[in-house]
PDB file of C-alpha atoms in Angstrom:
ATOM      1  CA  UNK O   5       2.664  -7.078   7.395  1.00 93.00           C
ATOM      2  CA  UNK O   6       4.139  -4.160   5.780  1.00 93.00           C
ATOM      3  CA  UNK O   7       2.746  -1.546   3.702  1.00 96.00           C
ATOM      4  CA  UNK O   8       4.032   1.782   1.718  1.00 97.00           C
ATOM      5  CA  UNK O   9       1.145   3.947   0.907  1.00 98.00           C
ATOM      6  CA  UNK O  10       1.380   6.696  -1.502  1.00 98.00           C
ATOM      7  CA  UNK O  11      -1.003   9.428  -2.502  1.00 98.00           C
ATOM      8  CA  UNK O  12      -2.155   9.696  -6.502  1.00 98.00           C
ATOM      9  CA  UNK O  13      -4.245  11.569  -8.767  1.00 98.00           C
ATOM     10  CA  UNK O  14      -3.845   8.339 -10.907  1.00 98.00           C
ATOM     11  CA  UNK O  15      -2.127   4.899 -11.112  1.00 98.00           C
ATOM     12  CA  UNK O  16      -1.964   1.989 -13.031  1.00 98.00           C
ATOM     13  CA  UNK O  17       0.235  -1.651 -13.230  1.00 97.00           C
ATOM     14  CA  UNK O  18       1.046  -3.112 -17.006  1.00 97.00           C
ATOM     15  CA  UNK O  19       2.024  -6.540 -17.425  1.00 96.00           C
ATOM     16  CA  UNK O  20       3.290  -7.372 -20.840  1.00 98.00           C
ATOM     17  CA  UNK O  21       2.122  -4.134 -22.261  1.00 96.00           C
ATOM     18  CA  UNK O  22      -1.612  -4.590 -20.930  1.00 98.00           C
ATOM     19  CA  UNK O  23      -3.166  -2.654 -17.968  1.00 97.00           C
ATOM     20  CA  UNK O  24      -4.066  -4.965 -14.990  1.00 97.00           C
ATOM     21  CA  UNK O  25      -5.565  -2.331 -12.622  1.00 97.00           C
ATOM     22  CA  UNK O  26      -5.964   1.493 -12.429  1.00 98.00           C
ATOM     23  CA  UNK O  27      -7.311   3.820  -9.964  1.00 98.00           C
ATOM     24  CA  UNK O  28      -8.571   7.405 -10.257  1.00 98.00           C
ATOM     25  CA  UNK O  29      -7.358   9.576  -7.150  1.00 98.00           C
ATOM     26  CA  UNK O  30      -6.693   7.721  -4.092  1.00 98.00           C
ATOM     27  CA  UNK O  31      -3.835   5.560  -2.758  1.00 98.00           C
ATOM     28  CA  UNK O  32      -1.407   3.240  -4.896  1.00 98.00           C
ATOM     29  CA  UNK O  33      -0.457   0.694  -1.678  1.00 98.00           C
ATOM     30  CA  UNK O  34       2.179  -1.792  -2.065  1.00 97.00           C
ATOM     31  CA  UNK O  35       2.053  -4.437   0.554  1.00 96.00           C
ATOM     32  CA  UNK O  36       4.209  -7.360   1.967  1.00 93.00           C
ATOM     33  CA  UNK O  37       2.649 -10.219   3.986  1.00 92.00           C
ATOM     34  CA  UNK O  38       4.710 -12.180   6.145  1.00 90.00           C
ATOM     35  CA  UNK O  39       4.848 -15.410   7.269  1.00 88.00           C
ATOM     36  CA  UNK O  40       3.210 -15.124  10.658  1.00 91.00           C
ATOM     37  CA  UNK O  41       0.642 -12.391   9.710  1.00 93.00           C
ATOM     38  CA  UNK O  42      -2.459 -13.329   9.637  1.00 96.00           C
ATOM     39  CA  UNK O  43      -5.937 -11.985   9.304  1.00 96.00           C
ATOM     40  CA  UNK O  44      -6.152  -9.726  12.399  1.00 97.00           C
ATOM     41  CA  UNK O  45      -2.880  -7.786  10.703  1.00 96.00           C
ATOM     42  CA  UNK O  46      -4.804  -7.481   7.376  1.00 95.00           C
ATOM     43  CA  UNK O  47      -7.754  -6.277   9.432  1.00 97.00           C
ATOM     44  CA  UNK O  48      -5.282  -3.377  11.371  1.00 97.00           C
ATOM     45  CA  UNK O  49      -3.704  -2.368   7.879  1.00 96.00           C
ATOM     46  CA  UNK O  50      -7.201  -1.712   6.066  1.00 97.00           C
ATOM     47  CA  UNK O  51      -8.549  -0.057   8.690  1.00 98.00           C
ATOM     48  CA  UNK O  52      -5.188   2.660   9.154  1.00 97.00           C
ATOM     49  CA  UNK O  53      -5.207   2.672   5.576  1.00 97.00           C
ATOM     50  CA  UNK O  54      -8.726   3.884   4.998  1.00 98.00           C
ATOM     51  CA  UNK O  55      -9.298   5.916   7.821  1.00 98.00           C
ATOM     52  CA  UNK O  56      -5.768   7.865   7.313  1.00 98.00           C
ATOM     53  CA  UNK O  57      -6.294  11.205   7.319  1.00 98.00           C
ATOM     54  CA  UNK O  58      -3.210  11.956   4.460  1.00 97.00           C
ATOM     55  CA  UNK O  59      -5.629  14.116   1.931  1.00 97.00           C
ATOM     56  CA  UNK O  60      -5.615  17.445   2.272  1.00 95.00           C
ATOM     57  CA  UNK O  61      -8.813  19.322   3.721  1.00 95.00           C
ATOM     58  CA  UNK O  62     -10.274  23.394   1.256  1.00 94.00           C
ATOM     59  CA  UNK O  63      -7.096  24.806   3.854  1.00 94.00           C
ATOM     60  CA  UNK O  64      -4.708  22.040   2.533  1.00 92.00           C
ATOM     61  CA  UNK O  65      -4.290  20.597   5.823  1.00 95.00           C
ATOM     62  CA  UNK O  66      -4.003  16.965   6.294  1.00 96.00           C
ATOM     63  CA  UNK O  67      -7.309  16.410   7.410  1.00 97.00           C
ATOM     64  CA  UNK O  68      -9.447  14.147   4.921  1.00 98.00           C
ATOM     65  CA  UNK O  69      -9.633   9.908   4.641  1.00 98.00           C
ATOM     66  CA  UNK O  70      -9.636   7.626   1.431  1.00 98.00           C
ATOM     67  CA  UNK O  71     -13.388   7.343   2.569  1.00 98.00           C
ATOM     68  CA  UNK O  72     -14.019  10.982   3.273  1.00 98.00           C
ATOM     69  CA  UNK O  73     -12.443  12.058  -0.528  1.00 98.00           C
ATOM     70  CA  UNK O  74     -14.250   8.656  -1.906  1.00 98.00           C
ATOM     71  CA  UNK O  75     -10.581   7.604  -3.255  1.00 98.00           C
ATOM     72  CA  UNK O  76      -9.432   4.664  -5.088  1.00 98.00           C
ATOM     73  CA  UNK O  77      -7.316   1.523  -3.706  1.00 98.00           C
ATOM     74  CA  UNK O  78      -4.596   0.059  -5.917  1.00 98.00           C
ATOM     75  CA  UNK O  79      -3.222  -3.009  -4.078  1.00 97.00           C
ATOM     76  CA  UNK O  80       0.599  -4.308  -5.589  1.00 96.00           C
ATOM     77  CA  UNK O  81       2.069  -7.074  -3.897  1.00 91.00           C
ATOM     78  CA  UNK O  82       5.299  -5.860  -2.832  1.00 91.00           C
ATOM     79  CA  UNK O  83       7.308  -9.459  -1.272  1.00 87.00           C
ATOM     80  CA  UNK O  84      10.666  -7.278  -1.066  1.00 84.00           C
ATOM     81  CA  UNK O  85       9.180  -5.134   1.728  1.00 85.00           C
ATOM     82  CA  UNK O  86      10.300  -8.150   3.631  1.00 82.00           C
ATOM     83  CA  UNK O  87      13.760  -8.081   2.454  1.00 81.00           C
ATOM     84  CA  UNK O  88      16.314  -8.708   5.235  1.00 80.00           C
ATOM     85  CA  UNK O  89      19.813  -7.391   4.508  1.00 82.00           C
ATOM     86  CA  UNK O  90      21.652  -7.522   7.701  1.00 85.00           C
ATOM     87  CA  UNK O  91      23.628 -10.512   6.830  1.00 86.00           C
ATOM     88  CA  UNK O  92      25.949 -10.149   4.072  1.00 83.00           C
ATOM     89  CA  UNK O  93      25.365  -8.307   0.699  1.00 85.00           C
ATOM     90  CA  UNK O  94      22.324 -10.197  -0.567  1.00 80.00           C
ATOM     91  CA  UNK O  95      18.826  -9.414   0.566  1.00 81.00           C
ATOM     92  CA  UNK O  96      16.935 -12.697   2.211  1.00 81.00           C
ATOM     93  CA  UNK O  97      13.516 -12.718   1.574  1.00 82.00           C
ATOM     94  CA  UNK O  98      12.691 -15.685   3.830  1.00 79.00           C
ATOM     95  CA  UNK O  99      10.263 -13.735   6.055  1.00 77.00           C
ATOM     96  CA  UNK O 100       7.978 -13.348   2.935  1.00 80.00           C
ATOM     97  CA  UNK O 101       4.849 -15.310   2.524  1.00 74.00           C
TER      98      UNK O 101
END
Protein backbone atom coordinates (compact mmCIF):
# COMPACT_ATOMS: atom_id res chain seq x y z
CA UNK A 1 0.00 0.00 0.00
CA UNK A 2 1.08 3.35 -0.94
CA UNK A 3 -0.02 6.65 0.05
CA UNK A 4 0.88 10.55 -0.77
CA UNK A 5 -0.50 12.74 1.87
CA UNK A 6 -0.78 16.36 1.46
CA UNK A 7 -1.73 19.14 3.81
CA UNK A 8 -4.97 21.57 2.81
CA UNK A 9 -6.95 24.34 4.00
CA UNK A 10 -9.51 22.86 1.47
CA UNK A 11 -10.07 20.15 -1.21
CA UNK A 12 -12.50 18.80 -3.33
CA UNK A 13 -12.84 15.94 -6.46
CA UNK A 14 -15.48 16.84 -9.51
CA UNK A 15 -16.63 14.25 -11.71
CA UNK A 16 -18.48 15.49 -14.71
CA UNK A 17 -18.75 18.94 -13.35
CA UNK A 18 -20.35 17.74 -9.89
CA UNK A 19 -18.50 17.67 -6.50
CA UNK A 20 -18.07 14.08 -5.12
CA UNK A 21 -16.29 14.91 -1.82
CA UNK A 22 -14.76 17.97 -0.05
CA UNK A 23 -12.95 18.51 3.07
CA UNK A 24 -12.38 21.62 5.19
CA UNK A 25 -8.64 21.72 6.56
CA UNK A 26 -7.00 18.49 6.90
CA UNK A 27 -5.29 16.01 4.54
CA UNK A 28 -6.22 15.33 0.73
CA UNK A 29 -4.60 11.44 0.69
CA UNK A 30 -4.30 9.65 -2.47
CA UNK A 31 -3.78 5.99 -2.00
CA UNK A 32 -2.78 2.82 -4.03
CA UNK A 33 -3.62 -0.71 -2.81
CA UNK A 34 -1.77 -3.50 -4.05
CA UNK A 35 -2.32 -6.80 -4.75
CA UNK A 36 -0.96 -8.49 -1.66
CA UNK A 37 -1.98 -5.74 0.87
CA UNK A 38 -4.33 -6.55 2.95
CA UNK A 39 -6.11 -5.32 6.01
CA UNK A 40 -3.22 -5.17 8.53
CA UNK A 41 -1.50 -2.55 5.78
CA UNK A 42 -4.76 -0.48 5.75
CA UNK A 43 -4.69 -0.69 9.53
CA UNK A 44 -0.64 0.69 9.58
CA UNK A 45 -1.56 3.51 6.94
CA UNK A 46 -4.62 4.99 9.03
CA UNK A 47 -2.99 4.88 12.00
CA UNK A 48 0.54 6.94 10.54
CA UNK A 49 -1.84 8.95 8.77
CA UNK A 50 -3.86 10.20 11.69
CA UNK A 51 -1.47 10.30 14.28
CA UNK A 52 1.20 12.28 11.92
CA UNK A 53 2.31 15.04 13.53
CA UNK A 54 2.63 17.32 9.93
CA UNK A 55 0.40 20.47 11.34
CA UNK A 56 2.06 23.04 12.68
CA UNK A 57 1.87 23.73 16.60
CA UNK A 58 1.09 28.45 17.97
CA UNK A 59 5.36 28.25 17.26
CA UNK A 60 4.76 26.73 13.73
CA UNK A 61 6.58 23.71 14.53
CA UNK A 62 5.51 20.44 13.25
CA UNK A 63 3.99 19.29 16.22
CA UNK A 64 0.05 18.75 15.86
CA UNK A 65 -2.07 15.38 14.37
CA UNK A 66 -5.18 15.27 11.96
CA UNK A 67 -6.84 14.33 15.39
CA UNK A 68 -5.20 16.94 17.53
CA UNK A 69 -6.29 19.99 14.77
CA UNK A 70 -9.78 17.89 14.30
CA UNK A 71 -8.88 17.84 10.35
CA UNK A 72 -10.65 16.45 7.49
CA UNK A 73 -9.79 13.11 5.39
CA UNK A 74 -10.22 13.19 1.62
CA UNK A 75 -9.47 9.64 0.36
CA UNK A 76 -8.69 9.48 -3.87
CA UNK A 77 -7.86 6.28 -5.17
CA UNK A 78 -4.65 6.76 -6.76
CA UNK A 79 -3.93 2.94 -8.85
CA UNK A 80 -0.80 4.71 -10.62
CA UNK A 81 1.07 4.91 -7.29
CA UNK A 82 1.72 1.36 -8.30
CA UNK A 83 3.09 2.15 -11.59
CA UNK A 84 6.23 0.13 -12.44
CA UNK A 85 8.46 1.70 -15.10
CA UNK A 86 11.64 -0.14 -15.01
CA UNK A 87 10.99 -2.10 -18.07
CA UNK A 88 10.74 -0.22 -21.15
CA UNK A 89 8.94 3.18 -21.72
CA UNK A 90 5.42 2.25 -20.62
CA UNK A 91 4.37 2.20 -17.01
CA UNK A 92 2.89 -1.48 -15.86
CA UNK A 93 0.36 -1.22 -13.49
CA UNK A 94 0.08 -4.95 -12.76
CA UNK A 95 0.91 -4.62 -9.04
CA UNK A 96 -2.40 -2.61 -8.65
CA UNK A 97 -5.43 -4.08 -7.08
Amino acid sequence: MRAVLQRVKSARVEVDGNVVGSIGHGLLVFVGIGADDSKKDIDYIVNKTINLRIFGDEKSKFNLSLLDIGGEVLLVSQFTLFGDCRKGRRPSFSGAA
